[in-house]
Amino acid sequence: MKAGRLVLDTRRGATYFADLSRGERWRIVLDLVIAQVGRPGVIPIPQEAWEGLDEINRRDIAQQLEGSGVIALTAECSADEEVTAEVFGG
């Protein structure tokens, strides 16, 4: 905390949480939520949050879910007319 604001140590050095990108903020929050929910757990990830993550962070979160006992539910827009599901975690 600095002057009442949350400060995180990032690759760029000390950075205010509010100055991080949406994707960076969601990644931090999802890391915390997965750890806190624990086995057996289910977490909803807002579509906006999931779509705001780059492929590397999506992959990292999927790997974190594997074996954690936590299942995440989310959505993503696509050009497909069919609804498909992928399972992460468990």
PDB file of N, CA and C in Angstrom:
ATOM      1  N   MET A   1       0.845  -1.171   0.000  1.00  0.00           N
ATOM      2  CA  MET A   1       0.000   0.000   0.000  1.00  0.00           C
ATOM      3  C   MET A   1       0.896   1.242   0.000  1.00  0.00           C
ATOM      4  N   LYS A   2       0.489   2.191  -0.774  1.00  0.00           N
ATOM      5  CA  LYS A   2       1.193   3.467  -0.819  1.00  0.00           C
ATOM      6  C   LYS A   2       0.126   4.548  -0.928  1.00  0.00           C
ATOM      7  N   ALA A   3       0.081   5.403   0.047  1.00  0.00           N
ATOM      8  CA  ALA A   3      -0.916   6.478   0.085  1.00  0.00           C
ATOM      9  C   ALA A   3      -2.328   5.912  -0.053  1.00  0.00           C
ATOM     10  N   GLY A   4      -2.566   4.753   0.571  1.00  0.00           N
ATOM     11  CA  GLY A   4      -3.885   4.141   0.528  1.00  0.00           C
ATOM     12  C   GLY A   4      -4.203   3.406  -0.759  1.00  0.00           C
ATOM     13  N   ARG A   5      -3.222   3.252  -1.644  1.00  0.00           N
ATOM     14  CA  ARG A   5      -3.443   2.566  -2.926  1.00  0.00           C
ATOM     15  C   ARG A   5      -2.656   1.270  -2.960  1.00  0.00           C
ATOM     16  N   LEU A   6      -3.227   0.244  -3.580  1.00  0.00           N
ATOM     17  CA  LEU A   6      -2.584  -1.050  -3.702  1.00  0.00           C
ATOM     18  C   LEU A   6      -1.444  -0.964  -4.711  1.00  0.00           C
ATOM     19  N   VAL A   7      -0.242  -1.359  -4.283  1.00  0.00           N
ATOM     20  CA  VAL A   7       0.941  -1.344  -5.137  1.00  0.00           C
ATOM     21  C   VAL A   7       1.461  -2.774  -5.239  1.00  0.00           C
ATOM     22  N   LEU A   8       1.769  -3.209  -6.462  1.00  0.00           N
ATOM     23  CA  LEU A   8       2.289  -4.549  -6.695  1.00  0.00           C
ATOM     24  C   LEU A   8       3.681  -4.459  -7.299  1.00  0.00           C
ATOM     25  N   ASP A   9       4.497  -5.458  -6.995  1.00  0.00           N
ATOM     26  CA  ASP A   9       5.830  -5.540  -7.585  1.00  0.00           C
ATOM     27  C   ASP A   9       5.698  -6.294  -8.904  1.00  0.00           C
ATOM     28  N   THR A  10       5.878  -5.605 -10.021  1.00  0.00           N
ATOM     29  CA  THR A  10       5.762  -6.212 -11.348  1.00  0.00           C
ATOM     30  C   THR A  10       7.113  -6.160 -12.043  1.00  0.00           C
ATOM     31  N   ARG A  11       7.155  -6.675 -13.253  1.00  0.00           N
ATOM     32  CA  ARG A  11       8.399  -6.595 -14.043  1.00  0.00           C
ATOM     33  C   ARG A  11       8.798  -5.156 -14.306  1.00  0.00           C
ATOM     34  N   ARG A  12       7.829  -4.254 -14.219  1.00  0.00           N
ATOM     35  CA  ARG A  12       8.109  -2.832 -14.437  1.00  0.00           C
ATOM     36  C   ARG A  12       8.484  -2.128 -13.140  1.00  0.00           C
ATOM     37  N   GLY A  13       8.552  -2.898 -12.051  1.00  0.00           N
ATOM     38  CA  GLY A  13       8.820  -2.305 -10.747  1.00  0.00           C
ATOM     39  C   GLY A  13       7.528  -2.096  -9.991  1.00  0.00           C
ATOM     40  N   ALA A  14       7.555  -1.268  -8.973  1.00  0.00           N
ATOM     41  CA  ALA A  14       6.359  -0.996  -8.173  1.00  0.00           C
ATOM     42  C   ALA A  14       5.315  -0.324  -9.060  1.00  0.00           C
ATOM     43  N   THR A  15       4.124  -0.942  -9.127  1.00  0.00           N
ATOM     44  CA  THR A  15       3.065  -0.463 -10.013  1.00  0.00           C
ATOM     45  C   THR A  15       1.743  -0.452  -9.259  1.00  0.00           C
ATOM     46  N   TYR A  16       1.004   0.635  -9.384  1.00  0.00           N
ATOM     47  CA  TYR A  16      -0.334   0.673  -8.803  1.00  0.00           C
ATOM     48  C   TYR A  16      -1.215  -0.349  -9.505  1.00  0.00           C
ATOM     49  N   PHE A  17      -2.025  -1.055  -8.718  1.00  0.00           N
ATOM     50  CA  PHE A  17      -2.949  -2.039  -9.274  1.00  0.00           C
ATOM     51  C   PHE A  17      -3.841  -1.390 -10.336  1.00  0.00           C
ATOM     52  N   ALA A  18      -4.293  -0.182 -10.075  1.00  0.00           N
ATOM     53  CA  ALA A  18      -5.180   0.523 -11.004  1.00  0.00           C
ATOM     54  C   ALA A  18      -4.496   0.857 -12.327  1.00  0.00           C
ATOM     55  N   ASP A  19      -3.169   0.875 -12.344  1.00  0.00           N
ATOM     56  CA  ASP A  19      -2.437   1.194 -13.568  1.00  0.00           C
ATOM     57  C   ASP A  19      -2.153  -0.035 -14.432  1.00  0.00           C
ATOM     58  N   LEU A  20      -2.483  -1.217 -13.931  1.00  0.00           N
ATOM     59  CA  LEU A  20      -2.297  -2.428 -14.719  1.00  0.00           C
ATOM     60  C   LEU A  20      -3.387  -2.520 -15.779  1.00  0.00           C
ATOM     61  N   SER A  21      -3.125  -3.278 -16.841  1.00  0.00           N
ATOM     62  CA  SER A  21      -4.154  -3.489 -17.852  1.00  0.00           C
ATOM     63  C   SER A  21      -5.269  -4.346 -17.259  1.00  0.00           C
ATOM     64  N   ARG A  22      -6.423  -4.351 -17.909  1.00  0.00           N
ATOM     65  CA  ARG A  22      -7.523  -5.195 -17.434  1.00  0.00           C
ATOM     66  C   ARG A  22      -7.099  -6.652 -17.374  1.00  0.00           C
ATOM     67  N   GLY A  23      -6.389  -7.103 -18.402  1.00  0.00           N
ATOM     68  CA  GLY A  23      -5.925  -8.489 -18.431  1.00  0.00           C
ATOM     69  C   GLY A  23      -4.999  -8.800 -17.264  1.00  0.00           C
ATOM     70  N   GLU A  24      -4.082  -7.882 -16.946  1.00  0.00           N
ATOM     71  CA  GLU A  24      -3.169  -8.092 -15.824  1.00  0.00           C
ATOM     72  C   GLU A  24      -3.934  -8.145 -14.501  1.00  0.00           C
ATOM     73  N   ARG A  25      -4.897  -7.247 -14.354  1.00  0.00           N
ATOM     74  CA  ARG A  25      -5.687  -7.238 -13.119  1.00  0.00           C
ATOM     75  C   ARG A  25      -6.487  -8.519 -12.977  1.00  0.00           C
ATOM     76  N   TRP A  26      -7.136  -8.982 -14.069  1.00  0.00           N
ATOM     77  CA  TRP A  26      -7.905 -10.219 -13.995  1.00  0.00           C
ATOM     78  C   TRP A  26      -7.010 -11.405 -13.697  1.00  0.00           C
ATOM     79  N   ARG A  27      -5.818 -11.449 -14.277  1.00  0.00           N
ATOM     80  CA  ARG A  27      -4.909 -12.572 -14.027  1.00  0.00           C
ATOM     81  C   ARG A  27      -4.567 -12.646 -12.541  1.00  0.00           C
ATOM     82  N   ILE A  28      -4.271 -11.525 -11.932  1.00  0.00           N
ATOM     83  CA  ILE A  28      -3.939 -11.497 -10.502  1.00  0.00           C
ATOM     84  C   ILE A  28      -5.127 -11.971  -9.678  1.00  0.00           C
ATOM     85  N   VAL A  29      -6.305 -11.458  -9.987  1.00  0.00           N
ATOM     86  CA  VAL A  29      -7.506 -11.837  -9.248  1.00  0.00           C
ATOM     87  C   VAL A  29      -7.807 -13.321  -9.418  1.00  0.00           C
ATOM     88  N   LEU A  30      -7.708 -13.845 -10.641  1.00  0.00           N
ATOM     89  CA  LEU A  30      -7.995 -15.262 -10.870  1.00  0.00           C
ATOM     90  C   LEU A  30      -6.999 -16.157 -10.153  1.00  0.00           C
ATOM     91  N   ASP A  31      -5.735 -15.777 -10.115  1.00  0.00           N
ATOM     92  CA  ASP A  31      -4.741 -16.542  -9.355  1.00  0.00           C
ATOM     93  C   ASP A  31      -5.159 -16.645  -7.892  1.00  0.00           C
ATOM     94  N   LEU A  32      -5.580 -15.530  -7.318  1.00  0.00           N
ATOM     95  CA  LEU A  32      -5.998 -15.507  -5.912  1.00  0.00           C
ATOM     96  C   LEU A  32      -7.258 -16.335  -5.684  1.00  0.00           C
ATOM     97  N   VAL A  33      -8.230 -16.197  -6.578  1.00  0.00           N
ATOM     98  CA  VAL A  33      -9.499 -16.908  -6.419  1.00  0.00           C
ATOM     99  C   VAL A  33      -9.293 -18.416  -6.512  1.00  0.00           C
ATOM    100  N   ILE A  34      -8.527 -18.878  -7.487  1.00  0.00           N
ATOM    101  CA  ILE A  34      -8.278 -20.315  -7.641  1.00  0.00           C
ATOM    102  C   ILE A  34      -7.637 -20.874  -6.369  1.00  0.00           C
ATOM    103  N   ALA A  35      -6.677 -20.153  -5.827  1.00  0.00           N
ATOM    104  CA  ALA A  35      -5.993 -20.606  -4.611  1.00  0.00           C
ATOM    105  C   ALA A  35      -6.938 -20.627  -3.411  1.00  0.00           C
ATOM    106  N   GLN A  36      -7.833 -19.660  -3.309  1.00  0.00           N
ATOM    107  CA  GLN A  36      -8.708 -19.555  -2.143  1.00  0.00           C
ATOM    108  C   GLN A  36      -9.910 -20.490  -2.193  1.00  0.00           C
ATOM    109  N   VAL A  37     -10.441 -20.756  -3.388  1.00  0.00           N
ATOM    110  CA  VAL A  37     -11.637 -21.597  -3.501  1.00  0.00           C
ATOM    111  C   VAL A  37     -11.311 -23.029  -3.109  1.00  0.00           C
ATOM    112  N   GLY A  38     -10.236 -23.555  -3.635  1.00  0.00           N
ATOM    113  CA  GLY A  38      -9.816 -24.905  -3.275  1.00  0.00           C
ATOM    114  C   GLY A  38     -10.748 -25.996  -3.748  1.00  0.00           C
ATOM    115  N   ARG A  39     -10.400 -27.199  -3.392  1.00  0.00           N
ATOM    116  CA  ARG A  39     -11.099 -28.417  -3.809  1.00  0.00           C
ATOM    117  C   ARG A  39     -12.296 -28.680  -2.931  1.00  0.00           C
ATOM    118  N   PRO A  40     -13.411 -29.105  -3.390  1.00  0.00           N
ATOM    119  CA  PRO A  40     -13.888 -28.980  -4.763  1.00  0.00           C
ATOM    120  C   PRO A  40     -14.521 -27.606  -4.926  1.00  0.00           C
ATOM    121  N   GLY A  41     -14.233 -26.962  -6.001  1.00  0.00           N
ATOM    122  CA  GLY A  41     -14.768 -25.618  -6.180  1.00  0.00           C
ATOM    123  C   GLY A  41     -15.103 -25.315  -7.622  1.00  0.00           C
ATOM    124  N   VAL A  42     -15.981 -24.361  -7.778  1.00  0.00           N
ATOM    125  CA  VAL A  42     -16.371 -23.870  -9.103  1.00  0.00           C
ATOM    126  C   VAL A  42     -16.324 -22.353  -9.055  1.00  0.00           C
ATOM    127  N   ILE A  43     -15.677 -21.762 -10.047  1.00  0.00           N
ATOM    128  CA  ILE A  43     -15.642 -20.304 -10.117  1.00  0.00           C
ATOM    129  C   ILE A  43     -16.158 -19.841 -11.481  1.00  0.00           C
ATOM    130  N   PRO A  44     -16.993 -18.832 -11.483  1.00  0.00           N
ATOM    131  CA  PRO A  44     -17.389 -18.227 -12.748  1.00  0.00           C
ATOM    132  C   PRO A  44     -16.357 -17.164 -13.125  1.00  0.00           C
ATOM    133  N   ILE A  45     -15.968 -17.159 -14.382  1.00  0.00           N
ATOM    134  CA  ILE A  45     -15.084 -16.116 -14.889  1.00  0.00           C
ATOM    135  C   ILE A  45     -15.902 -15.304 -15.885  1.00  0.00           C
ATOM    136  N   PRO A  46     -16.111 -14.031 -15.621  1.00  0.00           N
ATOM    137  CA  PRO A  46     -16.900 -13.224 -16.560  1.00  0.00           C
ATOM    138  C   PRO A  46     -16.306 -13.286 -17.974  1.00  0.00           C
ATOM    139  N   GLN A  47     -17.180 -13.297 -18.954  1.00  0.00           N
ATOM    140  CA  GLN A  47     -16.741 -13.353 -20.347  1.00  0.00           C
ATOM    141  C   GLN A  47     -15.763 -12.225 -20.650  1.00  0.00           C
ATOM    142  N   GLU A  48     -16.053 -11.040 -20.160  1.00  0.00           N
ATOM    143  CA  GLU A  48     -15.171  -9.889 -20.375  1.00  0.00           C
ATOM    144  C   GLU A  48     -13.763 -10.158 -19.844  1.00  0.00           C
ATOM    145  N   ALA A  49     -13.691 -10.817 -18.702  1.00  0.00           N
ATOM    146  CA  ALA A  49     -12.383 -11.121 -18.109  1.00  0.00           C
ATOM    147  C   ALA A  49     -11.618 -12.128 -18.957  1.00  0.00           C
ATOM    148  N   TRP A  50     -12.291 -13.210 -19.346  1.00  0.00           N
ATOM    149  CA  TRP A  50     -11.619 -14.264 -20.120  1.00  0.00           C
ATOM    150  C   TRP A  50     -11.147 -13.729 -21.471  1.00  0.00           C
ATOM    151  N   GLU A  51     -12.004 -12.949 -22.131  1.00  0.00           N
ATOM    152  CA  GLU A  51     -11.639 -12.402 -23.439  1.00  0.00           C
ATOM    153  C   GLU A  51     -10.545 -11.346 -23.315  1.00  0.00           C
ATOM    154  N   GLY A  52     -10.367 -10.771 -22.127  1.00  0.00           N
ATOM    155  CA  GLY A  52      -9.326  -9.775 -21.909  1.00  0.00           C
ATOM    156  C   GLY A  52      -7.950 -10.364 -21.667  1.00  0.00           C
ATOM    157  N   LEU A  53      -7.873 -11.692 -21.522  1.00  0.00           N
ATOM    158  CA  LEU A  53      -6.589 -12.348 -21.290  1.00  0.00           C
ATOM    159  C   LEU A  53      -5.963 -12.772 -22.614  1.00  0.00           C
ATOM    160  N   ASP A  54      -4.658 -12.623 -22.720  1.00  0.00           N
ATOM    161  CA  ASP A  54      -3.978 -13.117 -23.912  1.00  0.00           C
ATOM    162  C   ASP A  54      -3.847 -14.637 -23.826  1.00  0.00           C
ATOM    163  N   GLU A  55      -3.434 -15.253 -24.917  1.00  0.00           N
ATOM    164  CA  GLU A  55      -3.355 -16.717 -24.985  1.00  0.00           C
ATOM    165  C   GLU A  55      -2.405 -17.299 -23.942  1.00  0.00           C
ATOM    166  N   ILE A  56      -1.319 -16.620 -23.652  1.00  0.00           N
ATOM    167  CA  ILE A  56      -0.357 -17.116 -22.656  1.00  0.00           C
ATOM    168  C   ILE A  56      -1.014 -17.168 -21.278  1.00  0.00           C
ATOM    169  N   ASN A  57      -1.697 -16.103 -20.888  1.00  0.00           N
ATOM    170  CA  ASN A  57      -2.352 -16.087 -19.581  1.00  0.00           C
ATOM    171  C   ASN A  57      -3.507 -17.077 -19.517  1.00  0.00           C
ATOM    172  N   ARG A  58      -4.235 -17.240 -20.605  1.00  0.00           N
ATOM    173  CA  ARG A  58      -5.305 -18.245 -20.628  1.00  0.00           C
ATOM    174  C   ARG A  58      -4.722 -19.642 -20.409  1.00  0.00           C
ATOM    175  N   ARG A  59      -3.640 -19.931 -21.097  1.00  0.00           N
ATOM    176  CA  ARG A  59      -2.995 -21.235 -20.952  1.00  0.00           C
ATOM    177  C   ARG A  59      -2.485 -21.429 -19.522  1.00  0.00           C
ATOM    178  N   ASP A  60      -1.867 -20.388 -18.964  1.00  0.00           N
ATOM    179  CA  ASP A  60      -1.347 -20.479 -17.598  1.00  0.00           C
ATOM    180  C   ASP A  60      -2.463 -20.716 -16.584  1.00  0.00           C
ATOM    181  N   ILE A  61      -3.598 -20.055 -16.761  1.00  0.00           N
ATOM    182  CA  ILE A  61      -4.724 -20.249 -15.847  1.00  0.00           C
ATOM    183  C   ILE A  61      -5.284 -21.658 -16.002  1.00  0.00           C
ATOM    184  N   ALA A  62      -5.401 -22.142 -17.242  1.00  0.00           N
ATOM    185  CA  ALA A  62      -5.879 -23.507 -17.472  1.00  0.00           C
ATOM    186  C   ALA A  62      -4.947 -24.511 -16.795  1.00  0.00           C
ATOM    187  N   GLN A  63      -3.642 -24.288 -16.880  1.00  0.00           N
ATOM    188  CA  GLN A  63      -2.682 -25.177 -16.221  1.00  0.00           C
ATOM    189  C   GLN A  63      -2.803 -25.099 -14.707  1.00  0.00           C
ATOM    190  N   GLN A  64      -3.043 -23.904 -14.184  1.00  0.00           N
ATOM    191  CA  GLN A  64      -3.211 -23.742 -12.749  1.00  0.00           C
ATOM    192  C   GLN A  64      -4.458 -24.480 -12.261  1.00  0.00           C
ATOM    193  N   LEU A  65      -5.514 -24.479 -13.075  1.00  0.00           N
ATOM    194  CA  LEU A  65      -6.741 -25.169 -12.712  1.00  0.00           C
ATOM    195  C   LEU A  65      -6.568 -26.687 -12.701  1.00  0.00           C
ATOM    196  N   GLU A  66      -5.745 -27.204 -13.598  1.00  0.00           N
ATOM    197  CA  GLU A  66      -5.530 -28.646 -13.674  1.00  0.00           C
ATOM    198  C   GLU A  66      -5.002 -29.165 -12.342  1.00  0.00           C
ATOM    199  N   GLY A  67      -5.700 -30.138 -11.792  1.00  0.00           N
ATOM    200  CA  GLY A  67      -5.268 -30.744 -10.545  1.00  0.00           C
ATOM    201  C   GLY A  67      -5.576 -29.931  -9.302  1.00  0.00           C
ATOM    202  N   SER A  68      -6.144 -28.733  -9.471  1.00  0.00           N
ATOM    203  CA  SER A  68      -6.444 -27.889  -8.312  1.00  0.00           C
ATOM    204  C   SER A  68      -7.756 -28.280  -7.644  1.00  0.00           C
ATOM    205  N   GLY A  69      -8.588 -29.039  -8.373  1.00  0.00           N
ATOM    206  CA  GLY A  69      -9.907 -29.366  -7.859  1.00  0.00           C
ATOM    207  C   GLY A  69     -10.914 -28.260  -8.098  1.00  0.00           C
ATOM    208  N   VAL A  70     -10.506 -27.229  -8.825  1.00  0.00           N
ATOM    209  CA  VAL A  70     -11.379 -26.089  -9.119  1.00  0.00           C
ATOM    210  C   VAL A  70     -11.739 -26.126 -10.604  1.00  0.00           C
ATOM    211  N   ILE A  71     -13.015 -25.906 -10.888  1.00  0.00           N
ATOM    212  CA  ILE A  71     -13.495 -25.839 -12.268  1.00  0.00           C
ATOM    213  C   ILE A  71     -13.921 -24.403 -12.536  1.00  0.00           C
ATOM    214  N   ALA A  72     -13.548 -23.884 -13.691  1.00  0.00           N
ATOM    215  CA  ALA A  72     -13.917 -22.523 -14.076  1.00  0.00           C
ATOM    216  C   ALA A  72     -14.940 -22.574 -15.202  1.00  0.00           C
ATOM    217  N   LEU A  73     -15.939 -21.704 -15.111  1.00  0.00           N
ATOM    218  CA  LEU A  73     -16.959 -21.568 -16.149  1.00  0.00           C
ATOM    219  C   LEU A  73     -16.852 -20.172 -16.736  1.00  0.00           C
ATOM    220  N   THR A  74     -16.817 -20.093 -18.070  1.00  0.00           N
ATOM    221  CA  THR A  74     -16.740 -18.793 -18.731  1.00  0.00           C
ATOM    222  C   THR A  74     -17.338 -18.902 -20.124  1.00  0.00           C
ATOM    223  N   ALA A  75     -17.255 -17.852 -20.886  1.00  0.00           N
ATOM    224  CA  ALA A  75     -17.776 -17.825 -22.251  1.00  0.00           C
ATOM    225  C   ALA A  75     -16.832 -16.999 -23.113  1.00  0.00           C
ATOM    226  N   GLU A  76     -16.926 -17.235 -24.413  1.00  0.00           N
ATOM    227  CA  GLU A  76     -16.117 -16.481 -25.368  1.00  0.00           C
ATOM    228  C   GLU A  76     -16.894 -16.351 -26.669  1.00  0.00           C
ATOM    229  N   CYS A  77     -16.903 -15.162 -27.228  1.00  0.00           N
ATOM    230  CA  CYS A  77     -17.563 -14.951 -28.512  1.00  0.00           C
ATOM    231  C   CYS A  77     -16.790 -15.651 -29.619  1.00  0.00           C
ATOM    232  N   SER A  78     -17.523 -16.171 -30.584  1.00  0.00           N
ATOM    233  CA  SER A  78     -16.889 -16.770 -31.750  1.00  0.00           C
ATOM    234  C   SER A  78     -17.828 -16.613 -32.945  1.00  0.00           C
ATOM    235  N   ALA A  79     -17.311 -16.932 -34.106  1.00  0.00           N
ATOM    236  CA  ALA A  79     -18.104 -16.838 -35.321  1.00  0.00           C
ATOM    237  C   ALA A  79     -18.957 -18.092 -35.530  1.00  0.00           C
ATOM    238  N   ASP A  80     -18.707 -19.123 -34.714  1.00  0.00           N
ATOM    239  CA  ASP A  80     -19.459 -20.369 -34.841  1.00  0.00           C
ATOM    240  C   ASP A  80     -20.895 -20.173 -34.411  1.00  0.00           C
ATOM    241  N   GLU A  81     -21.796 -20.884 -35.084  1.00  0.00           N
ATOM    242  CA  GLU A  81     -23.196 -20.839 -34.687  1.00  0.00           C
ATOM    243  C   GLU A  81     -23.488 -21.842 -33.576  1.00  0.00           C
ATOM    244  N   GLU A  82     -22.596 -22.813 -33.405  1.00  0.00           N
ATOM    245  CA  GLU A  82     -22.788 -23.831 -32.377  1.00  0.00           C
ATOM    246  C   GLU A  82     -22.137 -23.390 -31.074  1.00  0.00           C
ATOM    247  N   VAL A  83     -22.714 -23.841 -29.992  1.00  0.00           N
ATOM    248  CA  VAL A  83     -22.133 -23.599 -28.676  1.00  0.00           C
ATOM    249  C   VAL A  83     -21.233 -24.783 -28.360  1.00  0.00           C
ATOM    250  N   THR A  84     -20.004 -24.503 -27.985  1.00  0.00           N
ATOM    251  CA  THR A  84     -19.067 -25.561 -27.620  1.00  0.00           C
ATOM    252  C   THR A  84     -18.583 -25.321 -26.198  1.00  0.00           C
ATOM    253  N   ALA A  85     -18.103 -26.372 -25.574  1.00  0.00           N
ATOM    254  CA  ALA A  85     -17.611 -26.261 -24.206  1.00  0.00           C
ATOM    255  C   ALA A  85     -16.214 -26.859 -24.115  1.00  0.00           C
ATOM    256  N   GLU A  86     -15.385 -26.233 -23.324  1.00  0.00           N
ATOM    257  CA  GLU A  86     -14.074 -26.777 -22.985  1.00  0.00           C
ATOM    258  C   GLU A  86     -14.032 -26.854 -21.468  1.00  0.00           C
ATOM    259  N   VAL A  87     -13.401 -27.898 -20.962  1.00  0.00           N
ATOM    260  CA  VAL A  87     -13.306 -28.066 -19.526  1.00  0.00           C
ATOM    261  C   VAL A  87     -11.875 -27.781 -19.090  1.00  0.00           C
ATOM    262  N   PHE A  88     -11.747 -26.860 -18.132  1.00  0.00           N
ATOM    263  CA  PHE A  88     -10.468 -26.565 -17.511  1.00  0.00           C
ATOM    264  C   PHE A  88     -10.588 -26.870 -16.039  1.00  0.00           C
ATOM    265  N   GLY A  89      -9.627 -27.580 -15.527  1.00  0.00           N
ATOM    266  CA  GLY A  89      -9.614 -27.852 -14.098  1.00  0.00           C
ATOM    267  C   GLY A  89     -10.224 -29.171 -13.764  1.00  0.00           C
ATOM    268  N   GLY A  90     -10.489 -29.349 -12.502  1.00  0.00           N
ATOM    269  CA  GLY A  90     -11.100 -30.590 -12.049  1.00  0.00           C
ATOM    270  C   GLY A  90     -10.205 -31.368 -11.140  1.00  0.00           C
TER     271      GLY A  90
END
